[in-house]
PDB file of C-alpha atoms in Angstrom:
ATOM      1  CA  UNK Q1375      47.096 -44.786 -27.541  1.00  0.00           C
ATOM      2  CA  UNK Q1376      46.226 -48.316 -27.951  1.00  0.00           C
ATOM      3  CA  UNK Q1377      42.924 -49.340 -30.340  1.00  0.00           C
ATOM      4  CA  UNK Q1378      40.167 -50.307 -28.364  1.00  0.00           C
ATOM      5  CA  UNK Q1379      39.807 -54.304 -28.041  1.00  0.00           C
ATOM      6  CA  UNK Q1380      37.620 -55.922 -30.241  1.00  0.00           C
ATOM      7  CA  UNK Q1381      33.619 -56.665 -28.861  1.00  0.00           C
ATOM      8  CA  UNK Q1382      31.238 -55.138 -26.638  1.00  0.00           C
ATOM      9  CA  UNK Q1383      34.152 -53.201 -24.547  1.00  0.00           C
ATOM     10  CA  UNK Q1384      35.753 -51.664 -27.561  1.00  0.00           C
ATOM     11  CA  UNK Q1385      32.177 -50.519 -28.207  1.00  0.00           C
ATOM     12  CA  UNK Q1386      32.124 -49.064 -24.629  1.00  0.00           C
ATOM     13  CA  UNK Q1387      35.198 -47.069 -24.877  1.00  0.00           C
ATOM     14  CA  UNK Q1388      34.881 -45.637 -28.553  1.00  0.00           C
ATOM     15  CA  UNK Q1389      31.334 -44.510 -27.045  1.00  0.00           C
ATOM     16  CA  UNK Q1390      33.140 -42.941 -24.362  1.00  0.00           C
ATOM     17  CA  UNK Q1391      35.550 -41.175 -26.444  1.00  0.00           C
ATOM     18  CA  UNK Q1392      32.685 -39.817 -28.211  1.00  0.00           C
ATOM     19  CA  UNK Q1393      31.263 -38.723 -24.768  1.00  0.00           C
ATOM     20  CA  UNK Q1394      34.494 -37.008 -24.013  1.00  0.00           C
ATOM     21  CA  UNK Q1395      34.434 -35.274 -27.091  1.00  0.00           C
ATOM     22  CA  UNK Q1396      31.022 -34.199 -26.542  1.00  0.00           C
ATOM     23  CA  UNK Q1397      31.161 -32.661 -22.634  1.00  0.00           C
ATOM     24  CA  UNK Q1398      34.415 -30.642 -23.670  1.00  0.00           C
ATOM     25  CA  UNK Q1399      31.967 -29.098 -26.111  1.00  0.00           C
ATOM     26  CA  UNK Q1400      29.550 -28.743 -23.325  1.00  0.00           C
ATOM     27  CA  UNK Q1401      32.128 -27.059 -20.711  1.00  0.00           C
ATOM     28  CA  UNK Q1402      32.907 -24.576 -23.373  1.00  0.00           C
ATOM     29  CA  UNK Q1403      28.645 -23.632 -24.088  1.00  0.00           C
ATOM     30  CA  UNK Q1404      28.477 -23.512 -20.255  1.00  0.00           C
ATOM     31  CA  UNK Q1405      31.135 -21.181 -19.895  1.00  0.00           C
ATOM     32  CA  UNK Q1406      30.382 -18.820 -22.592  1.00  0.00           C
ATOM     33  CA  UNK Q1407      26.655 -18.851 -21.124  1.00  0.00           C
ATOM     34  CA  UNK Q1408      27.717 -17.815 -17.199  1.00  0.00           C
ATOM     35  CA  UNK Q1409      29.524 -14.871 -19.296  1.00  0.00           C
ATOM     36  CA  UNK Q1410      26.580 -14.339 -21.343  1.00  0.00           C
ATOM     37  CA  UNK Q1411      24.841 -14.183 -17.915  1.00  0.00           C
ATOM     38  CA  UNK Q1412      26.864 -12.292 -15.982  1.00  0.00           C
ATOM     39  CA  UNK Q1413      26.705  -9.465 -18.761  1.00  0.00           C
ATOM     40  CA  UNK Q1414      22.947  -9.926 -18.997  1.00  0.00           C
ATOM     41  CA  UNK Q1415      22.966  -9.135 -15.213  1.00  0.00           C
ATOM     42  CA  UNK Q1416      25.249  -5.976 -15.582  1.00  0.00           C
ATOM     43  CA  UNK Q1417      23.088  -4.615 -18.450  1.00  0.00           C
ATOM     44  CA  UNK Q1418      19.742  -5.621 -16.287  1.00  0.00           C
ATOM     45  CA  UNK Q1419      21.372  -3.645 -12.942  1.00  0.00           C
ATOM     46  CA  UNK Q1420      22.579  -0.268 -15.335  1.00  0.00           C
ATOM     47  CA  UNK Q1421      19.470  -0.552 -17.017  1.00  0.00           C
ATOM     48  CA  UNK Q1422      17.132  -0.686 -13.751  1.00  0.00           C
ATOM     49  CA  UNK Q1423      19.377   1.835 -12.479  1.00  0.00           C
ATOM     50  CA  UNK Q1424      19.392   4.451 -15.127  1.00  0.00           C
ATOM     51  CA  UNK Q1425      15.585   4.224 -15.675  1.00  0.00           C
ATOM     52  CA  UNK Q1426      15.556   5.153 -11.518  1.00  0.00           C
ATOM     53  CA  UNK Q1427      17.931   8.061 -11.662  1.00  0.00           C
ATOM     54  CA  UNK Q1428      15.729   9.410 -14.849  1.00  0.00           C
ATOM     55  CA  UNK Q1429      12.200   8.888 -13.277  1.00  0.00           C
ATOM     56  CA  UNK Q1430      13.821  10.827 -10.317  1.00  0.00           C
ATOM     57  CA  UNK Q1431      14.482  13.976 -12.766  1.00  0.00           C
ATOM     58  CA  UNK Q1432      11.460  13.965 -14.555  1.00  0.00           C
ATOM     59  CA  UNK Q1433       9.942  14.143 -10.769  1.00  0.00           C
ATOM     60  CA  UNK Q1434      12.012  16.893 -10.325  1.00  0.00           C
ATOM     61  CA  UNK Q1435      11.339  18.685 -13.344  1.00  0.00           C
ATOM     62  CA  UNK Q1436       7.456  18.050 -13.354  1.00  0.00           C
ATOM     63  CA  UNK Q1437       7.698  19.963  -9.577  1.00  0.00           C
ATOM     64  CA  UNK Q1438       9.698  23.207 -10.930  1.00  0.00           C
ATOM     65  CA  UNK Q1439       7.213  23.078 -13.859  1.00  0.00           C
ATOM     66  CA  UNK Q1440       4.090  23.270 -11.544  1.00  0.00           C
ATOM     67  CA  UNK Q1441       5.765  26.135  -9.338  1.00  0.00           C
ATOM     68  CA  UNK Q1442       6.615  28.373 -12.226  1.00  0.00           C
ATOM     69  CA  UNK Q1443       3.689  27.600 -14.519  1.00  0.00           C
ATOM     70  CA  UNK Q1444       1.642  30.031 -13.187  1.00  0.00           C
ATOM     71  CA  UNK Q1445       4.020  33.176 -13.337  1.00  0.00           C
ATOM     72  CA  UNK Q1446       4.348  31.696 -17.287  1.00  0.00           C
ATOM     73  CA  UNK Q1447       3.495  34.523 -20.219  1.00  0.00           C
ATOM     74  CA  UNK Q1448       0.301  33.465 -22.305  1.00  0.00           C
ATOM     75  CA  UNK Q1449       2.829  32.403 -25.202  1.00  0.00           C
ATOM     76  CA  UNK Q1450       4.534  29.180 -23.304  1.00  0.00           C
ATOM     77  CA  UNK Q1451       1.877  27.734 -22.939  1.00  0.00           C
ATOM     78  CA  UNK Q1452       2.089  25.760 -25.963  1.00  0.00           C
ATOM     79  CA  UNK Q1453       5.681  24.855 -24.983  1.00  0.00           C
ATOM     80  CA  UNK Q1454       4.738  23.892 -21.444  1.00  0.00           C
ATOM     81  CA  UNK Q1455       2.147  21.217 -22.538  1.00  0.00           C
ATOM     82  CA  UNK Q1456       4.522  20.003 -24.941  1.00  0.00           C
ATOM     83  CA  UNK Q1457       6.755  19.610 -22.501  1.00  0.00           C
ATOM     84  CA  UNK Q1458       4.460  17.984 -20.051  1.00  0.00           C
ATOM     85  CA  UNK Q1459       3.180  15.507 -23.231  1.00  0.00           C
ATOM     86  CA  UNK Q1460       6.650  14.542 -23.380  1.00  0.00           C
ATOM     87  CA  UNK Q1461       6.734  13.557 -19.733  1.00  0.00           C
ATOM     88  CA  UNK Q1462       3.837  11.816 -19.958  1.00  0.00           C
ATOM     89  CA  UNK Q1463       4.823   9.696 -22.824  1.00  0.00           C
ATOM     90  CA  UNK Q1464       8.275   8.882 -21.232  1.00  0.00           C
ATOM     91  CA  UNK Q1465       6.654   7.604 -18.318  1.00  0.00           C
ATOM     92  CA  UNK Q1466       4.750   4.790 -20.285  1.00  0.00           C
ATOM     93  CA  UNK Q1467       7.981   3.959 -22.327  1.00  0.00           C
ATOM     94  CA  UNK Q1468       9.785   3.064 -18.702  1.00  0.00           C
ATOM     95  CA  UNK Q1469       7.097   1.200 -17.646  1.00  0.00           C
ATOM     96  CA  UNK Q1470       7.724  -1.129 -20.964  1.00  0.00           C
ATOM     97  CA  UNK Q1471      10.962  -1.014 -20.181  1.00  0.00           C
ATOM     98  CA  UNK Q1472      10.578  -1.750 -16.713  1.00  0.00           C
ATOM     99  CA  UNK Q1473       8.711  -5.011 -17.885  1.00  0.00           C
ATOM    100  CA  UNK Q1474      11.340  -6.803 -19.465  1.00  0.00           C
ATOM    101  CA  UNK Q1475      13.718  -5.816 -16.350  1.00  0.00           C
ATOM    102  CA  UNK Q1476      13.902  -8.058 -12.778  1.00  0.00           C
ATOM    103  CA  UNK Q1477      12.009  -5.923 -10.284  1.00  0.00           C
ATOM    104  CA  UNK Q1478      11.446  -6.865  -6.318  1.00  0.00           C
ATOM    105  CA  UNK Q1479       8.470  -8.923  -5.395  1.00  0.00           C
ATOM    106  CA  UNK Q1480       5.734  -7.100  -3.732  1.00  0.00           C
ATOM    107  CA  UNK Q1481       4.630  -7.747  -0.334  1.00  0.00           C
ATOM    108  CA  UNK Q1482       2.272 -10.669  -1.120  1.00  0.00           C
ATOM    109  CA  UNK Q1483       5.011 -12.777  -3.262  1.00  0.00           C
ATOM    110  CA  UNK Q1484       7.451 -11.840  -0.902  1.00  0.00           C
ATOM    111  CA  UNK Q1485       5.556 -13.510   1.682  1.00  0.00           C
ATOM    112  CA  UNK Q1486       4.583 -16.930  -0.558  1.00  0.00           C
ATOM    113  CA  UNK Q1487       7.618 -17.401  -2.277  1.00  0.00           C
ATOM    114  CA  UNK Q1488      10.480 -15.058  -0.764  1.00  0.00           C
ATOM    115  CA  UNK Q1489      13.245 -13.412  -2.523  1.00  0.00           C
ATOM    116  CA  UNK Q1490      12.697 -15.192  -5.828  1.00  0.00           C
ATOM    117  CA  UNK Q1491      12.850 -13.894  -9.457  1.00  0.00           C
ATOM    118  CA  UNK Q1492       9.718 -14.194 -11.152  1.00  0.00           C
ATOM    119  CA  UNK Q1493      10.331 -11.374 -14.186  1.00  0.00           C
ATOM    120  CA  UNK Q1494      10.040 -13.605 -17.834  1.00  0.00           C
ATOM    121  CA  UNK Q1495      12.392 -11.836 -20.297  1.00  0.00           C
ATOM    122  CA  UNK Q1496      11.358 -12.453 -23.482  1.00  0.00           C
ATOM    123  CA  UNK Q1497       7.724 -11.684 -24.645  1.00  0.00           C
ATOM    124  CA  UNK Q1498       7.108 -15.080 -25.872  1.00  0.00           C
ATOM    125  CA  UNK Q1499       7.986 -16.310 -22.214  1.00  0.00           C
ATOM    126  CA  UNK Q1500       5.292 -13.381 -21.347  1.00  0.00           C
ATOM    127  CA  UNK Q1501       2.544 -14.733 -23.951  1.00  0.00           C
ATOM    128  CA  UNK Q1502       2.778 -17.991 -23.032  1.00  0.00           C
ATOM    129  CA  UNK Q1503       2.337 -17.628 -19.268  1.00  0.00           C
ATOM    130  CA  UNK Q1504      -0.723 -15.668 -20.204  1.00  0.00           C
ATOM    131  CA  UNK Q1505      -2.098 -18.538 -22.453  1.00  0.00           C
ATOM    132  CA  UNK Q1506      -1.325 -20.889 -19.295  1.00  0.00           C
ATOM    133  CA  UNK Q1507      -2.862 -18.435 -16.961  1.00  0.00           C
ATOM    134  CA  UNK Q1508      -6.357 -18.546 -19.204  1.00  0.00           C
ATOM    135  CA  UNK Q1509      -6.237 -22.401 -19.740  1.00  0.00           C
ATOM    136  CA  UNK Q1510      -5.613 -22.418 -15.978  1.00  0.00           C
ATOM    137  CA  UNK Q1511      -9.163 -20.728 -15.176  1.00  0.00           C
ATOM    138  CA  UNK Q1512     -10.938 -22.300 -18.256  1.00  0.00           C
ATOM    139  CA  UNK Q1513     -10.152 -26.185 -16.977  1.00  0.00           C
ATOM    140  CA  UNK Q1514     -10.502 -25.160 -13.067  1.00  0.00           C
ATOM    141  CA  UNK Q1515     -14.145 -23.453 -14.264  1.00  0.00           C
ATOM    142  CA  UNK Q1516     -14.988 -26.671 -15.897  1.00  0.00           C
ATOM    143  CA  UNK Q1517     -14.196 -28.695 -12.864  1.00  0.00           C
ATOM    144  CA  UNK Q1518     -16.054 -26.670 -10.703  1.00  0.00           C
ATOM    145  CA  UNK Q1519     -19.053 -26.375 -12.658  1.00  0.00           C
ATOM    146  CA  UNK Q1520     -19.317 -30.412 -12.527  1.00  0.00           C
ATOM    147  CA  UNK Q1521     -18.785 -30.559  -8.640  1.00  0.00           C
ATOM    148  CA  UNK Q1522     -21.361 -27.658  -7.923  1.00  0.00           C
ATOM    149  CA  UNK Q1523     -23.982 -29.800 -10.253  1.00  0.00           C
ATOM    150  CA  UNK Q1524     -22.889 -33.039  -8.474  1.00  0.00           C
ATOM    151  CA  UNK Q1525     -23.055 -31.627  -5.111  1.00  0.00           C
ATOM    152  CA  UNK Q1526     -26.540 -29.648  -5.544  1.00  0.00           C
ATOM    153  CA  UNK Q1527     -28.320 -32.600  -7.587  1.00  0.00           C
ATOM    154  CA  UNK Q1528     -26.294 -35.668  -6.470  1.00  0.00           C
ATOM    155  CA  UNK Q1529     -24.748 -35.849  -3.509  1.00  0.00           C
ATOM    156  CA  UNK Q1530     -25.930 -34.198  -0.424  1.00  0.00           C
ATOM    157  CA  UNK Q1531     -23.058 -34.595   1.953  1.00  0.00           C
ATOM    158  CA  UNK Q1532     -20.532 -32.482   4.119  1.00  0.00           C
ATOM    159  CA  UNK Q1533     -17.530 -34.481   2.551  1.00  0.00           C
ATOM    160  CA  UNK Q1534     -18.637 -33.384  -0.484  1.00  0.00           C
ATOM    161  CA  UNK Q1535     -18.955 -30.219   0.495  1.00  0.00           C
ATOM    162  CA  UNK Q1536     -15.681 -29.463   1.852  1.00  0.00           C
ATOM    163  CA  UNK Q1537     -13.502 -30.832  -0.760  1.00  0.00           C
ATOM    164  CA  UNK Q1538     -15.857 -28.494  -3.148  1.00  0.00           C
ATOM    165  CA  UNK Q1539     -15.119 -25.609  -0.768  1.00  0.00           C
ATOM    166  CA  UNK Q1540     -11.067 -26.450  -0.760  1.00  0.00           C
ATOM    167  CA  UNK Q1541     -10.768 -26.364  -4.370  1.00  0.00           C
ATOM    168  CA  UNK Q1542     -12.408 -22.757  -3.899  1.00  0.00           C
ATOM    169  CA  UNK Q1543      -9.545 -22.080  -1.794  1.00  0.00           C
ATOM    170  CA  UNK Q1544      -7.069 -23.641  -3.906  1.00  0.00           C
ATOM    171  CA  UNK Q1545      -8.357 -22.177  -7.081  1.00  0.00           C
ATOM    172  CA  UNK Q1546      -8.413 -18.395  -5.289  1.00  0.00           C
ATOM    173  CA  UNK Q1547      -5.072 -18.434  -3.694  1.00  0.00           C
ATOM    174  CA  UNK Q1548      -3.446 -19.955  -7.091  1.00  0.00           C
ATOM    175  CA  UNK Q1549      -5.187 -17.424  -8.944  1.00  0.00           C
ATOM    176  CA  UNK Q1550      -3.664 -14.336  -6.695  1.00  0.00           C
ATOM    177  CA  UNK Q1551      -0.166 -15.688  -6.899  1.00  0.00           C
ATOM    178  CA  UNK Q1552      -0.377 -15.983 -10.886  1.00  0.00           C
ATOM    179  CA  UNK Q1553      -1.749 -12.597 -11.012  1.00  0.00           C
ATOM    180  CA  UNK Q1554       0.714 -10.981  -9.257  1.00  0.00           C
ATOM    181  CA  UNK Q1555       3.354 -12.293 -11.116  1.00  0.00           C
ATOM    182  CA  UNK Q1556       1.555 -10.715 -13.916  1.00  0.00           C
ATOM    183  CA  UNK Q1557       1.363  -7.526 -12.701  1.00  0.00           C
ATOM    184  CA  UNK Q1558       5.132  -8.094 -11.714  1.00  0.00           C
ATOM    185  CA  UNK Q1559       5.838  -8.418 -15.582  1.00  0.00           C
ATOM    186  CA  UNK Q1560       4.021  -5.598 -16.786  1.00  0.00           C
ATOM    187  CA  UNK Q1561      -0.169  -6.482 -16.451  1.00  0.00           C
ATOM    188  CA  UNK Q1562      -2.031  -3.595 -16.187  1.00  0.00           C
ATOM    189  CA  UNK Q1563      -4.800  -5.482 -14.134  1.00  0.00           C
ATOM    190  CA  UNK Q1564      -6.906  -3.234 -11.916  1.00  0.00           C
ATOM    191  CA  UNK Q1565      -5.799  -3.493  -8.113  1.00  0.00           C
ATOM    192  CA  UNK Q1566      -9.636  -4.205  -7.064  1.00  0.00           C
ATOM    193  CA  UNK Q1567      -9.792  -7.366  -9.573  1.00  0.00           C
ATOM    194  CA  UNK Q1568      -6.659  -9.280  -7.669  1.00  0.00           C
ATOM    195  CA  UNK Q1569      -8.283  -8.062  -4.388  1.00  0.00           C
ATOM    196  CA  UNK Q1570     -11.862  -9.255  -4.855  1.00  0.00           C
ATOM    197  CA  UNK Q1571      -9.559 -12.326  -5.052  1.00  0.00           C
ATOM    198  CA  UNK Q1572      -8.264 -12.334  -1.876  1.00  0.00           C
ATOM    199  CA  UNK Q1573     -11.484 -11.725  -0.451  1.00  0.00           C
ATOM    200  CA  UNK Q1574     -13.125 -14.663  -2.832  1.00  0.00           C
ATOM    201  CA  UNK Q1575     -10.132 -17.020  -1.042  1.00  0.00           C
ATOM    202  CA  UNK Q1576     -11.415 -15.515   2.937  1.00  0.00           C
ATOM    203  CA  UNK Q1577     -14.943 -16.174   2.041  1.00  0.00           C
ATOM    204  CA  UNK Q1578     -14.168 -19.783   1.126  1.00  0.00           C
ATOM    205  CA  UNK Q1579     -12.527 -20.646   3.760  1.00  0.00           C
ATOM    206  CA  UNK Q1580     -15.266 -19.495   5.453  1.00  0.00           C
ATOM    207  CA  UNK Q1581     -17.396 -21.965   3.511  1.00  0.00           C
ATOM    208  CA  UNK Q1582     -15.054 -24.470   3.995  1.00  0.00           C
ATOM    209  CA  UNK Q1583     -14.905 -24.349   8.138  1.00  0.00           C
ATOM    210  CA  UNK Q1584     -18.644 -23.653   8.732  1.00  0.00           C
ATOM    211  CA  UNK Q1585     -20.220 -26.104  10.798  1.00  0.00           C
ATOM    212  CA  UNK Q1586     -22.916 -28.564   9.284  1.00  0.00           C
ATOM    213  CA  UNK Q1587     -26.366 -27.571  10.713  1.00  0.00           C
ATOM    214  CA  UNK Q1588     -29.611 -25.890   9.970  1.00  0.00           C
ATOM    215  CA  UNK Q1589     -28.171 -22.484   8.257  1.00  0.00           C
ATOM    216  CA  UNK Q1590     -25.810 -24.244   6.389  1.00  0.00           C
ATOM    217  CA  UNK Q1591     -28.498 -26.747   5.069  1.00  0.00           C
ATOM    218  CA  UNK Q1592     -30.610 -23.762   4.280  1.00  0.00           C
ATOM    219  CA  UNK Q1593     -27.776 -21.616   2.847  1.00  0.00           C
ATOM    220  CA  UNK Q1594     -26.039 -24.884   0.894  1.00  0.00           C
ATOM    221  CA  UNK Q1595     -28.580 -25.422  -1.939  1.00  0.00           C
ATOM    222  CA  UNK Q1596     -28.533 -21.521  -2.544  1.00  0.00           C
ATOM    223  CA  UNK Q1597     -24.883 -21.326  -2.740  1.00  0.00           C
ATOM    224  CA  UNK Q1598     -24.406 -24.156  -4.796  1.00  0.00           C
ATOM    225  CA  UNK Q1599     -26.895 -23.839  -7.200  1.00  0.00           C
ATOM    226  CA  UNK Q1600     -25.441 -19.761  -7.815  1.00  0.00           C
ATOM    227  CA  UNK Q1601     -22.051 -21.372  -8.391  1.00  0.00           C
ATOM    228  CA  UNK Q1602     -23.438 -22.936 -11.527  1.00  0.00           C
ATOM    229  CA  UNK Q1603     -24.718 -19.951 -12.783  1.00  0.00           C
ATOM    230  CA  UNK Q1604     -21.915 -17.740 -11.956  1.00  0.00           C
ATOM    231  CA  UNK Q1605     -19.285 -20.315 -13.507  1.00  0.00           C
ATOM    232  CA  UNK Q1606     -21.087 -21.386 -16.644  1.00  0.00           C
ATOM    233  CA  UNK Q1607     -20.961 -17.965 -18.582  1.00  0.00           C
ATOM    234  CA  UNK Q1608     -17.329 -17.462 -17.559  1.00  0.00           C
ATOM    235  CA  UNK Q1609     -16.279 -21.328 -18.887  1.00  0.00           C
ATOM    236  CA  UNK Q1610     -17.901 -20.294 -22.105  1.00  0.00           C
ATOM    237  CA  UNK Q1611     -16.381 -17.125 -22.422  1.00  0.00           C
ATOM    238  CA  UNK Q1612     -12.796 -18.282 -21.561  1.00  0.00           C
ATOM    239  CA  UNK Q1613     -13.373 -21.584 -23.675  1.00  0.00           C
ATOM    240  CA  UNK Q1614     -13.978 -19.176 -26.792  1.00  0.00           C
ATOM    241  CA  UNK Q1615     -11.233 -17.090 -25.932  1.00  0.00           C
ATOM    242  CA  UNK Q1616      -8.632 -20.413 -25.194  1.00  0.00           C
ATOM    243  CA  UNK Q1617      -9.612 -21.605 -28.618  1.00  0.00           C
ATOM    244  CA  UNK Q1618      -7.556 -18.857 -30.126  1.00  0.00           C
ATOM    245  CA  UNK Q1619      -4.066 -19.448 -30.264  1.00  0.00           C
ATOM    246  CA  UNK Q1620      -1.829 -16.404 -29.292  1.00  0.00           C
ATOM    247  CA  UNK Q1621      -0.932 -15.186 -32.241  1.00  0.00           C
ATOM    248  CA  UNK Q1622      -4.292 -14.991 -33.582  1.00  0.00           C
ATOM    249  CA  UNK Q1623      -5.802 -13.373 -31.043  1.00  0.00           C
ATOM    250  CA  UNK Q1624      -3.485 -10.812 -31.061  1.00  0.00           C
ATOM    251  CA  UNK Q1625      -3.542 -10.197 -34.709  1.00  0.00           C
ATOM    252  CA  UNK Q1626      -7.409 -11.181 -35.664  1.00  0.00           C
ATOM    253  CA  UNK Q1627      -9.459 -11.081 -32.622  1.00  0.00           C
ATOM    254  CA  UNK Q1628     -11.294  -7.917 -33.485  1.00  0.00           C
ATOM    255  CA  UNK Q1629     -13.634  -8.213 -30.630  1.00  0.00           C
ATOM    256  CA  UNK Q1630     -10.437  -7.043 -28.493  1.00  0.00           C
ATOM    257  CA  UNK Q1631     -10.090  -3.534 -29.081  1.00  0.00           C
ATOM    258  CA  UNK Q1632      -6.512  -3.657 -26.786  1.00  0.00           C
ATOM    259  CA  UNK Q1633      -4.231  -6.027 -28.995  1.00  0.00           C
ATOM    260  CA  UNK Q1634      -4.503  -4.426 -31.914  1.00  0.00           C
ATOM    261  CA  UNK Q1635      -4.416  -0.684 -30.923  1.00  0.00           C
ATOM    262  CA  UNK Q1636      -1.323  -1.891 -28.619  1.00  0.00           C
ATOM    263  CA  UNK Q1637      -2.339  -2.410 -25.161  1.00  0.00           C
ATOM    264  CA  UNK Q1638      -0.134  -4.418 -22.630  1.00  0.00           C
ATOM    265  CA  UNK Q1639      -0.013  -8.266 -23.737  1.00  0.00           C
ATOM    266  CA  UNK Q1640      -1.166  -9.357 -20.277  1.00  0.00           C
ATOM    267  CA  UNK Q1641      -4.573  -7.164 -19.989  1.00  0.00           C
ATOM    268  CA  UNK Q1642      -7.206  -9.617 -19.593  1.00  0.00           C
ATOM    269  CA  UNK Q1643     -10.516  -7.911 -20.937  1.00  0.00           C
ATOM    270  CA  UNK Q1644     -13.802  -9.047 -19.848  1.00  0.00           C
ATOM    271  CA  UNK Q1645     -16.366  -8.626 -22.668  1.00  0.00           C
ATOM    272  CA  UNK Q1646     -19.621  -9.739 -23.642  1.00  0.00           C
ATOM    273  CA  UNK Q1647     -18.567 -10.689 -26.864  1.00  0.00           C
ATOM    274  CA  UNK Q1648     -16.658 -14.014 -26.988  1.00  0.00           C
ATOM    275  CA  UNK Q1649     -12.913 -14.197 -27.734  1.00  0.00           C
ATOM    276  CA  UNK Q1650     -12.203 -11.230 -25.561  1.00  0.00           C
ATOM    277  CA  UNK Q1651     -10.233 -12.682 -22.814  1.00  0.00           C
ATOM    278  CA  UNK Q1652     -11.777 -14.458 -19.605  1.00  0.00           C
ATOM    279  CA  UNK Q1653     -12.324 -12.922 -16.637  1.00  0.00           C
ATOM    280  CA  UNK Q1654     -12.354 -15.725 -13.534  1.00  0.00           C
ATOM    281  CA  UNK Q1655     -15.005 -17.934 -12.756  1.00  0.00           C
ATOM    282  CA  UNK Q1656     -16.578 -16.710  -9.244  1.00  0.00           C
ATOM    283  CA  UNK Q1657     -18.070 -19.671  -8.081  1.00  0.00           C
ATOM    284  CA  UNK Q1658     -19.488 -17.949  -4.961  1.00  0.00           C
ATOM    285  CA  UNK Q1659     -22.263 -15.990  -3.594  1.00  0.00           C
ATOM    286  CA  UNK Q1660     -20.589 -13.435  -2.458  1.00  0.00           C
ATOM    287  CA  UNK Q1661     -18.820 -11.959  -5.663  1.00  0.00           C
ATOM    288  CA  UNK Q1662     -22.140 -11.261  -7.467  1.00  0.00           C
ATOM    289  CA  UNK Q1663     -20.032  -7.908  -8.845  1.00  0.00           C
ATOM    290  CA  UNK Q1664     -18.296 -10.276 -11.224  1.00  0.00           C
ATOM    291  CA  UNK Q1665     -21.534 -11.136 -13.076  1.00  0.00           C
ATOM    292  CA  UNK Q1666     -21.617  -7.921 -15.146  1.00  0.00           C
ATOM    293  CA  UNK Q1667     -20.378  -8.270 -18.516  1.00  0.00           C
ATOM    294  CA  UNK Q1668     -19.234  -4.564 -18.524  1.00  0.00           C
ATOM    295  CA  UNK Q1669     -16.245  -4.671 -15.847  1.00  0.00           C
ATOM    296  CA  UNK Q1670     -13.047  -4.555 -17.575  1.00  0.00           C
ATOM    297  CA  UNK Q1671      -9.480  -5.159 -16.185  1.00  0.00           C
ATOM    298  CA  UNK Q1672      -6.426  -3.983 -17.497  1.00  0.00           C
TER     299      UNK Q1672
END
């Protein structure tokens, strides 16, 4: 091979050798990783697979046990709720496995985003979509909190109005998409928290489409002005819980019973005690349920 010329070309092409030298390196990491991958996705399939076929026995098992219990001497019935403990206790360890393994959408993000894989595999992954998903409701709160104040004391127009009334929207139907790809990663949130949700993202739209006019004036100042009190204590609450970082709040936050005695990373607790989690601001008249300190979703 012939030495480079000297000057800016020579330059060039030792560059380029050293380019070469590098994507070679980079072809080999690339193909060891779609191995790496395609293993990953064997172990993921036997995994999911094996934890089906077992669930299916215990089923089984838990049905003969509750036929013949009652023909049971006095004396197994130590051994039969043993047994049934057992059950019990292998159900919960699949359901952590079942976390860290790709499941099927449900119906909801099947209809928003399709066929896609939205399972994080690596708790990390897990704790920092959490942390995302309560920065996400902290800055939104704030927002709305200013736009309610400048809408009720400020401005007294329909434009206004509506854009306040889309964010609503926005803010509701984000919210329901992040929280079931929660769930679909192992949250233990409550089934009526994501639905008041859904109903919270109706009733704004309702807000959003109603015509100006005489109710609306009447009802506007009302509505408004109950935003700022329902969003206020929330922003607080989620501030003080955002200004732990994940790692404390896991290991120090003692006002959250859950981390420390183990309970699933993505439980959002709603407390009256700061640093518990935040639940999500409901900036609108009809979710009044969501003012009481003592609801708590897993």
């Amino acid at each position: 091979m012939h030495p480079p010329p000297p000057g800016p070309l020579g330059d060039c092409l030792r560059d380029w050798e050293d380019l070469q030298q590098d994507f070679q390196n980079i072809q080999e990491t690339h193909r060891l990783y779609r191995l790496k991958l395609e293993e990953l996705t064997k172990l993921q399939n036997n995994c999911t697979s094996s934890i089906t076929r077992q669930k299916k026995r215990i089923q089984e098992l838990a049905l003969v046990l509750k036929k013949c219990k009652p023909s049971l001497p006095a004396e197994a019935e130590e051994a039969v709720q043993e047994l049934e403990n057992q059950m019990k206790e292998r159900q919960g360890l699949f359901f952590d496995m079942e976390a860290y393994l790709p499941k099927k959408n449900g119906l909801y993000l099947s209809l928003v985003l399709g066929n896609v894989n939205v399972t994080l595999l690596s708790k990390q992954a897990k704790f920092a979509y959490k942390d995302e998903y309560e920065k996400f409701k902290l800055y939104l709160t704030i927002i709305l909190i200013l736009i309610s104040f400048t809408c009720r004391f400020l401005l007294n127009s329909r434009v206004t109005d509506a854009a306040f009334n889309f964010l609503l929207v926005w803010y509701y139907c984000t919210l329901t998409i992040r929280e079931s790809i929660l769930i679909n990663n192992g949250s233990r949130i409550k089934g009526w928290w994501v639905f008041h949700h859904y109903v919270s993202t109706f009733l704004s739209g309702v807000m959003l489409t109603w015509p100006d006019g005489l109710m609306y004036q009447k009802f506007r100042n009302q509505f408004l002005s109950f935003s700022m009190y329902q969003t206020f204590p929330d922003a607080r609450l989620q501030a003080s819980c955002s200004s732990c970082s994940t790692t404390t709040r896991a290991a120090a936050c003692t006002a959250c019973g859950p981390w420390a005695s183990g309970t699933p990373w993505t439980s959002p607790w709603r407390a009256s005690s700061p640093g518990c989690g935040g639940a999500s601001p409901s900036c609108c008249l009809f979710f009044s349920l969501d003012t009481s300190g003592s609801f708590i979703t897993r």
